Short mmCIF file of C-alpha atoms and ligand atoms in Angstrom, two decimals:
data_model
loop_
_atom_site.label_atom_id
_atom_site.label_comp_id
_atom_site.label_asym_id
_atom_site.label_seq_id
_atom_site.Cartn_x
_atom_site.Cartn_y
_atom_site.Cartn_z
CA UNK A 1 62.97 45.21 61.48
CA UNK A 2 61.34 45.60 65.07
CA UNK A 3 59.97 41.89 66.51
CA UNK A 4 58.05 42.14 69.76
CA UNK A 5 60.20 42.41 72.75
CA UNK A 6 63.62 42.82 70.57
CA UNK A 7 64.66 45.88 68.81
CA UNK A 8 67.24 45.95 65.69
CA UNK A 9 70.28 48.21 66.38
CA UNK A 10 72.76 49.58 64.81
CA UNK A 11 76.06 49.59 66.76
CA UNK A 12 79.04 52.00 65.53
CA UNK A 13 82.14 52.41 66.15
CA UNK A 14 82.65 54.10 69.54
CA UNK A 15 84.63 57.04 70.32
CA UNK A 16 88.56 56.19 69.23
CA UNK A 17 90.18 59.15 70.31
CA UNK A 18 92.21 61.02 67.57
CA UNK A 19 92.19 57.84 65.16
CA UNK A 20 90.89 58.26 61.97
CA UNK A 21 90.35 55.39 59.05
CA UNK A 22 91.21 52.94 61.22
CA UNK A 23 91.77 49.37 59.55
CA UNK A 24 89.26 46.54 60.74
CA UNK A 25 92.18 43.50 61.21
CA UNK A 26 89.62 40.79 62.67
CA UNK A 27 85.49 40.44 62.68
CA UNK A 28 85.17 38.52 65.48
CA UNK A 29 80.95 37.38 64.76
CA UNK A 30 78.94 36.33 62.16
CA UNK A 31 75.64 36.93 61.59
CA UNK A 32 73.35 34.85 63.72
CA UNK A 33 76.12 34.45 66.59
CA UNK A 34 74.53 35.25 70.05
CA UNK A 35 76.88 37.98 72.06
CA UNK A 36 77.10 39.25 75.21
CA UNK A 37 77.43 42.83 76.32
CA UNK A 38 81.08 43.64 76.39
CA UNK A 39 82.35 40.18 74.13
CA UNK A 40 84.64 41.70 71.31
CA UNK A 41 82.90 42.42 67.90
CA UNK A 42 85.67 43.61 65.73
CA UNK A 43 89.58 44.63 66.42
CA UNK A 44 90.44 47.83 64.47
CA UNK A 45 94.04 49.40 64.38
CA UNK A 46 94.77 53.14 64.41
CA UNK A 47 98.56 54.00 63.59
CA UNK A 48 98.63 53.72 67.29
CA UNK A 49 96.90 50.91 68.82
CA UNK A 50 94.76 47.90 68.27
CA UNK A 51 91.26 47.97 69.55
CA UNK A 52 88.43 45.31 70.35
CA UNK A 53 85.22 47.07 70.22
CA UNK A 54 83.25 45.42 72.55
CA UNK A 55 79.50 44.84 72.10
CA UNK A 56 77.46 47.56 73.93
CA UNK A 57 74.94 45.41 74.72
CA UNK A 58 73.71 41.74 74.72
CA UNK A 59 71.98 40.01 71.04
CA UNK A 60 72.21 38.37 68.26
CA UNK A 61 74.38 39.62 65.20
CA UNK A 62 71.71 40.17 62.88
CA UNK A 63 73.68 41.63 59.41
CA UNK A 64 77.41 42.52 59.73
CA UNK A 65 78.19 45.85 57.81
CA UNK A 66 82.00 45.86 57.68
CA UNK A 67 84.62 43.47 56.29
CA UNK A 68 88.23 42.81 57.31
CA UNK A 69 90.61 45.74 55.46
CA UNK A 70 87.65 48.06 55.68
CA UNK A 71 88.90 51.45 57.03
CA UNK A 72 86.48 52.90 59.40
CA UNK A 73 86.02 56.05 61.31
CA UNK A 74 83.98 56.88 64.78
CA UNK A 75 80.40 56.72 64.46
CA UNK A 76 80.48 54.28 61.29
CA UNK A 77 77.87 51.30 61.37
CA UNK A 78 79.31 48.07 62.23
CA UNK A 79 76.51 45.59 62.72
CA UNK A 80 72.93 45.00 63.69
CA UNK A 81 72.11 43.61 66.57
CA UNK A 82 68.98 41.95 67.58
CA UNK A 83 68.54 42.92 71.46
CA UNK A 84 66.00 42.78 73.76
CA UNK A 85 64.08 46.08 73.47
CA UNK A 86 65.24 47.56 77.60
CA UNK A 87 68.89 46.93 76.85
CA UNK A 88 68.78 48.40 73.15
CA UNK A 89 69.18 52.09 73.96
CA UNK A 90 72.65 51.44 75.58
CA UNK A 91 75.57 53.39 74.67
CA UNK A 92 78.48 51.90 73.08
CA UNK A 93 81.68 50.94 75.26
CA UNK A 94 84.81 52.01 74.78
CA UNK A 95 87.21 49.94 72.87
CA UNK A 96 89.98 47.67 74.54
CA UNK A 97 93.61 48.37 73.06
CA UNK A 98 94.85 44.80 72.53
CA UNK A 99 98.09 43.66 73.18
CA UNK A 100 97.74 42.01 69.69
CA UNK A 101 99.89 38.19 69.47
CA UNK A 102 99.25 37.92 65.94
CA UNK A 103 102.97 37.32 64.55
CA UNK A 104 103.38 40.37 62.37
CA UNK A 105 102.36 40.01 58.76
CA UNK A 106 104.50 40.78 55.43
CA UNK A 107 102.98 44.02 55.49
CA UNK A 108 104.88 46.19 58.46
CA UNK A 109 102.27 47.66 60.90
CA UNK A 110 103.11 51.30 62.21
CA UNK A 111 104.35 51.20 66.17
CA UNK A 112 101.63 50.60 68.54
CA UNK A 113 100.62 53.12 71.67
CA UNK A 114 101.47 50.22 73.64
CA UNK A 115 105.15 50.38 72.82
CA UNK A 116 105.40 54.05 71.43
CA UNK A 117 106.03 57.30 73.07
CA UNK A 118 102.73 58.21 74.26
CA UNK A 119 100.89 60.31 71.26
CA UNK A 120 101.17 63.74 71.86
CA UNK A 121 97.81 65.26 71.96
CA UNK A 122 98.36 68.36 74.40
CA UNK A 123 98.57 71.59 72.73
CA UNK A 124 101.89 72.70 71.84
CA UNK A 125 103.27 69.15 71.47
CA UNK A 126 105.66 68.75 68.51
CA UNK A 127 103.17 65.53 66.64
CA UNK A 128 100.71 67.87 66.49
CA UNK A 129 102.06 70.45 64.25
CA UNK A 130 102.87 68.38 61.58
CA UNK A 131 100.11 68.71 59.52
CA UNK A 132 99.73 64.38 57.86
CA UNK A 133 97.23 61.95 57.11
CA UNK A 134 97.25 58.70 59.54
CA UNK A 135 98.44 56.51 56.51
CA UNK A 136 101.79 58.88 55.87
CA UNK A 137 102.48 58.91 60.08
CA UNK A 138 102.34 55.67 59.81
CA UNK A 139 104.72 54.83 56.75
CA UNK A 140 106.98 57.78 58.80
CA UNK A 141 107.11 55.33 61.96
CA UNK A 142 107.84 52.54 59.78
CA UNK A 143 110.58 54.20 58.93
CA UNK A 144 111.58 55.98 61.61
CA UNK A 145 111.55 59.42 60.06
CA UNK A 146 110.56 62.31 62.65
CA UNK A 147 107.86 64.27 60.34
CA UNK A 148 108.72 67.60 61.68
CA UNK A 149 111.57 67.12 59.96
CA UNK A 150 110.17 66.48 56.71
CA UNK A 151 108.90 69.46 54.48
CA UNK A 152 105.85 68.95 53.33
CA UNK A 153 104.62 69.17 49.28
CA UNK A 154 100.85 68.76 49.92
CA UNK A 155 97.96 71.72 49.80
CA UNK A 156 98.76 74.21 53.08
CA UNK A 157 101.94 72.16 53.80
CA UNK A 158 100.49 68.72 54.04
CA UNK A 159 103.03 66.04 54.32
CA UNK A 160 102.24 63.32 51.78
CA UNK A 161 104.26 59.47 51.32
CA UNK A 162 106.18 61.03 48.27
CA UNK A 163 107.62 63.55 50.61
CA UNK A 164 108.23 60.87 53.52
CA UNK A 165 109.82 58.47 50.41
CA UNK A 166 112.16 61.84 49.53
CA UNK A 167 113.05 62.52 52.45
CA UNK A 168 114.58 58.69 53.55
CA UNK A 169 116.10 59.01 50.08
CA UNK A 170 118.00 62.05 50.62
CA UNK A 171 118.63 60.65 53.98
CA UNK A 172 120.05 57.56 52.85
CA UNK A 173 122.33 59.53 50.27
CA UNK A 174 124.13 61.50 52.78
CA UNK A 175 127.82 59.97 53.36
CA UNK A 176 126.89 59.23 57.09
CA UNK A 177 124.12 57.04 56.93
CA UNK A 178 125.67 55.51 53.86
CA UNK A 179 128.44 55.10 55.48
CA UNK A 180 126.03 52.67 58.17
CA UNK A 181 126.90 49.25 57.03
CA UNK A 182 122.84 47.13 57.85
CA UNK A 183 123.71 44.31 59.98
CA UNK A 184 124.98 41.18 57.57
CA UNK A 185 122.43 38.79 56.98
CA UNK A 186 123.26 35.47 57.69
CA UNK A 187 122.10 31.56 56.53
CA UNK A 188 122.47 29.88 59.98
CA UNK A 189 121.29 26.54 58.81
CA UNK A 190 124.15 26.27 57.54
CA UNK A 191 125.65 25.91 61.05
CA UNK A 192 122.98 24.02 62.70
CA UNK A 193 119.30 23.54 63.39
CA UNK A 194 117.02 26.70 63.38
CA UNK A 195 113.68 27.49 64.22
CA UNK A 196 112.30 30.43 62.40
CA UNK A 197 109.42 32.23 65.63
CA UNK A 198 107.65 35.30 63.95
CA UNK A 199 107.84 38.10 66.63
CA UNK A 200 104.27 39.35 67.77
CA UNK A 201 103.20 42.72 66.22
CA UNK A 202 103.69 44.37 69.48
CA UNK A 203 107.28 43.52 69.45
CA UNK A 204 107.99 44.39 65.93
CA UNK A 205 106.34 47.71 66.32
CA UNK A 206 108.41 48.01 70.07
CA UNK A 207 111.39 47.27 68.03
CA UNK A 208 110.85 50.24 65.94
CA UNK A 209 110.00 52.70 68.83
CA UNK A 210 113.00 51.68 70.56
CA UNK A 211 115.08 52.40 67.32
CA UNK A 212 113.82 55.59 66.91
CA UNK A 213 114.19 56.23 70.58
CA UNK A 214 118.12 55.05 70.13
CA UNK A 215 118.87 57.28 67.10
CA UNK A 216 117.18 60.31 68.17
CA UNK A 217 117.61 60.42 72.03
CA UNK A 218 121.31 61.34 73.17
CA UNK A 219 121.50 58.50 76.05
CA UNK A 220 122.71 59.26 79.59
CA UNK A 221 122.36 56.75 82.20
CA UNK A 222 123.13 58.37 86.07
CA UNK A 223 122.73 55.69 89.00
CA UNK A 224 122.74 55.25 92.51
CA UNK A 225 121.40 53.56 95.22
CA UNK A 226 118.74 54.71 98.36
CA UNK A 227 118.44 53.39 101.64
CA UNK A 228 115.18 52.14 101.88
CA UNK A 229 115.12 50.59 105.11
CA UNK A 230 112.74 52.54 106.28
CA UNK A 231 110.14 52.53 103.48
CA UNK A 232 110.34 49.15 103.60
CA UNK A 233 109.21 48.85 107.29
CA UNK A 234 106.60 51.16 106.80
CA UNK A 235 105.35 49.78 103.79
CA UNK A 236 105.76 46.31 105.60
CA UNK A 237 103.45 48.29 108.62
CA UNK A 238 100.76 48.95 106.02
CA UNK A 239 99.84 46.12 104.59
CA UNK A 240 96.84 44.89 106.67
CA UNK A 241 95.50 48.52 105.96
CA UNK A 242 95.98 48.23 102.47
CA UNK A 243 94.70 44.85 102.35
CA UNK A 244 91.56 45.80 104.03
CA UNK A 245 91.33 48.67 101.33
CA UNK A 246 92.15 45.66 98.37
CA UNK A 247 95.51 46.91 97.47
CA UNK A 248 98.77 45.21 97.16
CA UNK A 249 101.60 47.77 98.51
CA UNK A 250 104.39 46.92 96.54
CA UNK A 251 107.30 49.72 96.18
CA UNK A 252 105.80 50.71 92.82
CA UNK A 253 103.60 52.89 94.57
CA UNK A 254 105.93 54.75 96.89
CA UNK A 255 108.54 55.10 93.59
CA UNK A 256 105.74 56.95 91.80
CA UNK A 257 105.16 59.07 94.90
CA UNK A 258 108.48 59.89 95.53
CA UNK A 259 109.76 60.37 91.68
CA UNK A 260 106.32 62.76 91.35
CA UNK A 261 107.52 65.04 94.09
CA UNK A 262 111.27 65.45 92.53
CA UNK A 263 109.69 66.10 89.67
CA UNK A 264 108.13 68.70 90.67
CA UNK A 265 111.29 70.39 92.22
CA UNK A 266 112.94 69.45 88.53
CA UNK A 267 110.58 70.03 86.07
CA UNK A 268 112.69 70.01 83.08
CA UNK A 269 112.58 65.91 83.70
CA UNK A 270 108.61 66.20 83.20
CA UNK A 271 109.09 67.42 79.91
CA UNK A 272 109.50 67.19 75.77
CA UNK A 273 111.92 68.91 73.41
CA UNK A 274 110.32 70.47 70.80
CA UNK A 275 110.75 69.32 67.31
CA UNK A 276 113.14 71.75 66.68
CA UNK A 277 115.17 70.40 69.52
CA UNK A 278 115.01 74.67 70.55
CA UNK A 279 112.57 74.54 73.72
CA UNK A 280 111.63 72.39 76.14
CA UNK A 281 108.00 71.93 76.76
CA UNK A 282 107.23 71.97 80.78
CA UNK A 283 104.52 69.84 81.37
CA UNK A 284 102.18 70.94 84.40
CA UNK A 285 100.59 67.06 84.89
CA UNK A 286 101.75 64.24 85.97
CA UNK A 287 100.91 61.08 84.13
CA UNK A 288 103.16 58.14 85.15
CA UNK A 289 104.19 55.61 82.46
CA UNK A 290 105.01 52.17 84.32
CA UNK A 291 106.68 49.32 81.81
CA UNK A 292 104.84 46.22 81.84
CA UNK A 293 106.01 42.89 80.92
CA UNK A 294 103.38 40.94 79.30
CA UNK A 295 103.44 37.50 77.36
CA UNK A 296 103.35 39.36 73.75
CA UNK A 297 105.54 42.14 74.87
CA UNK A 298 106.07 45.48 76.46
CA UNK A 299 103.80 47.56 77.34
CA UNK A 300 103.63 50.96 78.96
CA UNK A 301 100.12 52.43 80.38
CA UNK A 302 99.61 55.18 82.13
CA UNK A 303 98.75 55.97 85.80
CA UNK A 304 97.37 59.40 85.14
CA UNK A 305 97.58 62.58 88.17
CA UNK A 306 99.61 60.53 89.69
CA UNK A 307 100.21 63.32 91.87
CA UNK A 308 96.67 63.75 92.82
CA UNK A 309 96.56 60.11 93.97
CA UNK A 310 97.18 58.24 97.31
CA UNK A 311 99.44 55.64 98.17
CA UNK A 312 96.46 52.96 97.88
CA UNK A 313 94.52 54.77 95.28
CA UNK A 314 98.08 54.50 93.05
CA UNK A 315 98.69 50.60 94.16
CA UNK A 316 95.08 50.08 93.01
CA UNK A 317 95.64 51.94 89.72
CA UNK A 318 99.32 50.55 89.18
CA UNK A 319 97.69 46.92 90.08
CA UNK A 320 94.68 47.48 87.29
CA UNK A 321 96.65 48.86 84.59
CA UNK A 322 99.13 45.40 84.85
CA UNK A 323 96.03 43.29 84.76
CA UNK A 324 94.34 45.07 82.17
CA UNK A 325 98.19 45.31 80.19
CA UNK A 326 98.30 41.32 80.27
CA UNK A 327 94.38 40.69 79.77
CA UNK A 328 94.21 42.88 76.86
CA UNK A 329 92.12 45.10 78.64
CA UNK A 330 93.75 48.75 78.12
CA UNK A 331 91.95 51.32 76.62
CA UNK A 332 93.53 53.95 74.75
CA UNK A 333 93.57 56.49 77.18
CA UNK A 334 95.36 53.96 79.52
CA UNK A 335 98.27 54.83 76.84
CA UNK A 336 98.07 58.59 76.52
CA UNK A 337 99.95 61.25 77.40
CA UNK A 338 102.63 59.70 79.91
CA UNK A 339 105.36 63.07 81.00
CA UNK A 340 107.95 60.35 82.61
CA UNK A 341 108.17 56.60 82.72
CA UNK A 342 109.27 54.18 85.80
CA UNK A 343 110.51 50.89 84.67
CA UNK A 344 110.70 48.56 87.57
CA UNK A 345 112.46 44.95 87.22
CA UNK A 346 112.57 44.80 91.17
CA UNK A 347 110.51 41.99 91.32
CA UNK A 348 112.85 39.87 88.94
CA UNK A 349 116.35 40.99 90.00
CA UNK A 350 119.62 42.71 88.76
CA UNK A 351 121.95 45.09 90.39
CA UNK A 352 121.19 47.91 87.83
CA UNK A 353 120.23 48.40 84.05
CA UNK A 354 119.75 51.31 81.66
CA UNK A 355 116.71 51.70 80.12
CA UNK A 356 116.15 53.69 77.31
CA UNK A 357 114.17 56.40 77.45
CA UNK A 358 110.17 56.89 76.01
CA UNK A 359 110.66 59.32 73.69
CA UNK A 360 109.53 62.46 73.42
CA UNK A 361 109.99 61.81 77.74
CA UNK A 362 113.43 63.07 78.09
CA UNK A 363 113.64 60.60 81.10
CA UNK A 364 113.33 57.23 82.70
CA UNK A 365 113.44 55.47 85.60
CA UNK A 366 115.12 52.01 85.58
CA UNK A 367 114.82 50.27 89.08
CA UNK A 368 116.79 46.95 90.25
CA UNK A 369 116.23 44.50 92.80
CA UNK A 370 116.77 45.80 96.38
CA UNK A 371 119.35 44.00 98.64
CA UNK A 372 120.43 43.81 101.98
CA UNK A 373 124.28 45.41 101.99
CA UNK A 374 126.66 46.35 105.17
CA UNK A 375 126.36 50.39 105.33
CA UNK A 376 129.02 52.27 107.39
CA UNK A 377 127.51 54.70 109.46
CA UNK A 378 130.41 56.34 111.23
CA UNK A 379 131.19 53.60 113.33
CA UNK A 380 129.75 50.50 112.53
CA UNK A 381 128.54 48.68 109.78
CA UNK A 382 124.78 48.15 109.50
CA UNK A 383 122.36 46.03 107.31
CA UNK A 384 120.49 47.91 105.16
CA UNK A 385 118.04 47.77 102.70
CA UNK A 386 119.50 49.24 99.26
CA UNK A 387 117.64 50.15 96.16
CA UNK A 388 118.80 50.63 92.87
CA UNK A 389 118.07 53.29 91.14
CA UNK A 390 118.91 53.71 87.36
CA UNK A 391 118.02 57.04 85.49
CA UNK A 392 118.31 57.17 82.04
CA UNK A 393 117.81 60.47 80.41
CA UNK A 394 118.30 62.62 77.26
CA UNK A 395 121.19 64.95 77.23
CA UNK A 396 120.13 67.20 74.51
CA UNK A 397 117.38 68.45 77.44
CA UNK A 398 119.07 67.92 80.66
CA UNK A 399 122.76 67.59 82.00
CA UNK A 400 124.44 65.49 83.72
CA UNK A 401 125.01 67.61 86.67
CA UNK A 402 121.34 68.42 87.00
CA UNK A 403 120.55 64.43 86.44
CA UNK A 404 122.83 63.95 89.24
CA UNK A 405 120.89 66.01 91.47
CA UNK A 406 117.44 64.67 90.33
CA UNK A 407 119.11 61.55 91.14
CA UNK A 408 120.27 62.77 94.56
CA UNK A 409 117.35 63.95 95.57
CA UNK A 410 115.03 61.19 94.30
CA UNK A 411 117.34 58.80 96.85
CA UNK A 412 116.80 61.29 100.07
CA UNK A 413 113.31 61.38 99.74
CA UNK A 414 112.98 57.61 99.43
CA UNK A 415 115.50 57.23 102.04
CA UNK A 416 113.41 59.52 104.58
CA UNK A 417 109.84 59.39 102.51
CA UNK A 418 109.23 62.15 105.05
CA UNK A 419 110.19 64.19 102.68
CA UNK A 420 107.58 63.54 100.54
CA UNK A 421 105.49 65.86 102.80
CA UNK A 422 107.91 68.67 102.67
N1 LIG B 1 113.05 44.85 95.01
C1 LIG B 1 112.62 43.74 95.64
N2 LIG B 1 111.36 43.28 95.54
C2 LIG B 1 110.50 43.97 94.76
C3 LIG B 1 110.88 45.13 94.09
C4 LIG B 1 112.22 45.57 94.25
N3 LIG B 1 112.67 46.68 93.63
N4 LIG B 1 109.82 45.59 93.40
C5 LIG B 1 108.81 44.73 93.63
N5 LIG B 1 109.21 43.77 94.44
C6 LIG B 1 108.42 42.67 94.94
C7 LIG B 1 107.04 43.10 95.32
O1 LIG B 1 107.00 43.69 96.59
C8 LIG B 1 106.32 41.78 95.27
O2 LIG B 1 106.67 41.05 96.41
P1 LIG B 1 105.59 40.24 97.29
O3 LIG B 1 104.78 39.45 96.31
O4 LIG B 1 106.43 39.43 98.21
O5 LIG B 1 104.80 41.29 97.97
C9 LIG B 1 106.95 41.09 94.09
O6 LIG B 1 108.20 41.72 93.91
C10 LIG B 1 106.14 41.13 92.79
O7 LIG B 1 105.81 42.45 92.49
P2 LIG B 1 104.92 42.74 91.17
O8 LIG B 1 105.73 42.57 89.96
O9 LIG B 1 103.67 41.92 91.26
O10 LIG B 1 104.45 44.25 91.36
P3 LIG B 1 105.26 45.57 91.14
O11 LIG B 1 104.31 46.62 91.59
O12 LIG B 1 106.58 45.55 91.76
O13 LIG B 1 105.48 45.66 89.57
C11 LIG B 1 105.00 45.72 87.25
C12 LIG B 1 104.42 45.73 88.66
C13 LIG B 1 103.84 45.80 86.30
C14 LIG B 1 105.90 46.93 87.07
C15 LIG B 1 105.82 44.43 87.03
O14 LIG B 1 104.98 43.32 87.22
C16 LIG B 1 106.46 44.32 85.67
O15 LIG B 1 105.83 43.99 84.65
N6 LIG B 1 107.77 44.61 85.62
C17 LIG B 1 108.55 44.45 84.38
C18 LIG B 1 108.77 45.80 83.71
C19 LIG B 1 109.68 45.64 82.55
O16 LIG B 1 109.59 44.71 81.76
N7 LIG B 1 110.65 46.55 82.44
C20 LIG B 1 111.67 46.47 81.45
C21 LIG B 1 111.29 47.33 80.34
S1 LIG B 1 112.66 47.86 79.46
O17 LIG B 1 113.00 49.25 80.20
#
């Protein structure tokens, strides 16, 4: 009901991408609470992600329509909000994927975007032949069964949780995952104090990305070190520019650059394997995953045409998407579609570590902590700036003699980033 000079809205859930009959985990207001545009009404979670959806507008909660465990779709009502009558015709934001630090309930939750391969939503990507509910994907993470490999009972081929179920049994029965003894479980109070800490969702669901990532990738880790002396002093040169332009240069952004244009010269590293592990699918974008550490866990968004982007345009980006990683701030598009993934522990140290990779990426960059080491150059020794470089990769797609070239080249262009304009 209309009162003068405030309107009664509806507000719906917003656009969520490909999620459908989402779950509503938390209801943030109550009826009668005042909000401001933007503060968090509800937190929903797809198979994929968690989501605040943020109020579109400022009011008063006038008559909440959903309750927690309520599956919802885009478009459905959520609330009514009492708003002054200029404002009320806004259009609803986006929601924010939350890096959720809930400890993870008795009931498993399905990996989240934030820790999973990103979804594949391009045409021709494996996920989206597989013809499944969001409810059976999810038990099928959970479990860590690939779905293309499952044969589906349902009308037109539809995979339903009988055939998921079936399928782990038969899988189980086979003598060489019987044969896989489950780690013993152990009573350690018997040896000493314990304290039991629940992990957050976002690392339980990590865990089970990484699993799946472990079983089904064939791991290859290729390393080496490039000079980047040079890089360094010209980064070091532009950092009143990129100051001026509100950046922070860090080498994140010259390690996207430079990994970007040896993609491009090997673009069977910017790729998936199909689900039938019998073609590899080329893709012609470059969207840059970056792995960041955040208080409830990894997370890996996005920095999207990374090859259409500037050296301070990509420190900008790579500097928003770490904020907006640890502030809860992602959307779900910041988690979409990455074709190759940089993991950088520079800023924290080590000589060299393999990460594994982000499935269905058939590669990733792992980089160390550069260090000052004596380089003979013929005659002398020299101090020189070395970075670590650590390439993990999926053999199944790529070999090791063409990793060691991507490898090879990767370190002369970062070595002589004049390259990058070849
Ligand atoms: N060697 C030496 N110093 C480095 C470096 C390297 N390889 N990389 C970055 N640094 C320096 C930066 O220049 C910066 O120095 P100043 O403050 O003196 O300028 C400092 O380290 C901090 O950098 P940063 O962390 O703020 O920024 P970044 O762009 O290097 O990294 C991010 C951003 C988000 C990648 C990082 O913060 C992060 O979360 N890293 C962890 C990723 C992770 O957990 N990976 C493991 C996943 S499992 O594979």
């Amino acid at each position: 009901m209309n009162r003068v000079g405030v309107v009664n809205r509806a507000v719906n859930i917003p656009d969520i991408g490909d999620a459908e009959n989402v779950e509503v985990i938390e209801i943030c207001v109550a009826a009668g609470d005042e909000v401001a545009e933007n503060d968090a009404l509800i937190v929903i979670e797809s198979d994929k992600a968690s989501m605040e959806v943020p109020a579109p507008f400022a009011g008063t909660v006038s008559k909440v329509h959903v309750a927690l465990s309520d599956h919802v779709n885009a478009g459905d009502l959520i609330l009514h909000l009492d708003a002054a009558a200029e404002v009320a015709e806004t259009a609803p934001a986006p929601p924010t994927v939350v890096a959720d630090d809930e400890p993870e309930q008795a009931e498993a939750q399905a990996p989240s975007a934030a820790e999973q391969p990103a979804p594949q939503t391009q045409a021709g990507a494996p996920s989206s032949r597989v013809y499944a509910g969001p409810a059976v994907r999810r038990l099928a993470r959970e479990l860590g069964v690939d779905l293309a490999a499952v044969a589906g009972s349902g009308s037109g081929g539809r995979v339903v949780k009988e055939d998921v179920k079936a399928f782990v049994k038969q899988t189980l029965a086979t003598p060489a995952r019987a044969s896989l003894a489950p780690v013993q479980e152990v009573d350690f109070a018997r040896f000493g104090t314990i304290e039991i800490k629940p992990l957050t969702r976002i690392r339980v669901r990590g865990a089970a990305a990484l699993r799946s990532s472990w079983q089904h990738v064939v791991h290859v880790t290729q390393h080496d070190e490039a000079d980047v002396t040079d890089l360094e002093e010209f980064r070091a040169s532009l950092r009143d520019e990129a100051a001026q332009q509100g950046a922070k240069l860090t080498p994140l952004p010259f390690l996207i650059k430079a990994c970007v244009h040896v993609l491009r010269a090997h673009p069977q590293f910017n790729a998936s394997l199909d689900a039938g592990v019998t073609a590899l699918i080329h893709k012609r974008y470059y969207h840059i995953g970056m792995a960041v550490d955040t208080e409830v866990g990894l997370v890996v968004p996005v920095v999207r045409d990374a090859d259409r982007k500037g050296l301070f345009e990509l420190a900008a980006e790579t500097a928003r998407l770490a904020a907006a990683a640890r502030e809860k701030k992602l959307t779900p598009n910041d988690l979409q579609g990455g074709s190759f993934t940089i993991s950088s522990l520079g800023a924290i140290g080590g000589t060299g570590f393999t990460p594994i990779v982000n499935a269905p990426e058939v590669a990733i960059l792992g980089v160390a902590r550069l260090a000052t080491k004596p380089k003979w150059d013929g005659s002398t020794f020299q101090a020189r700036k070395m970075l670590p470089l650590s390439l993990s990769y999926d053999h199944r797609a790529i070999n090791g003699a063409e990793a060691g070239r991507f490898v090879a080249d990767l370190v002369a262009t970062l070595s002589d980033i004049r390259r990058l304009v070849l």
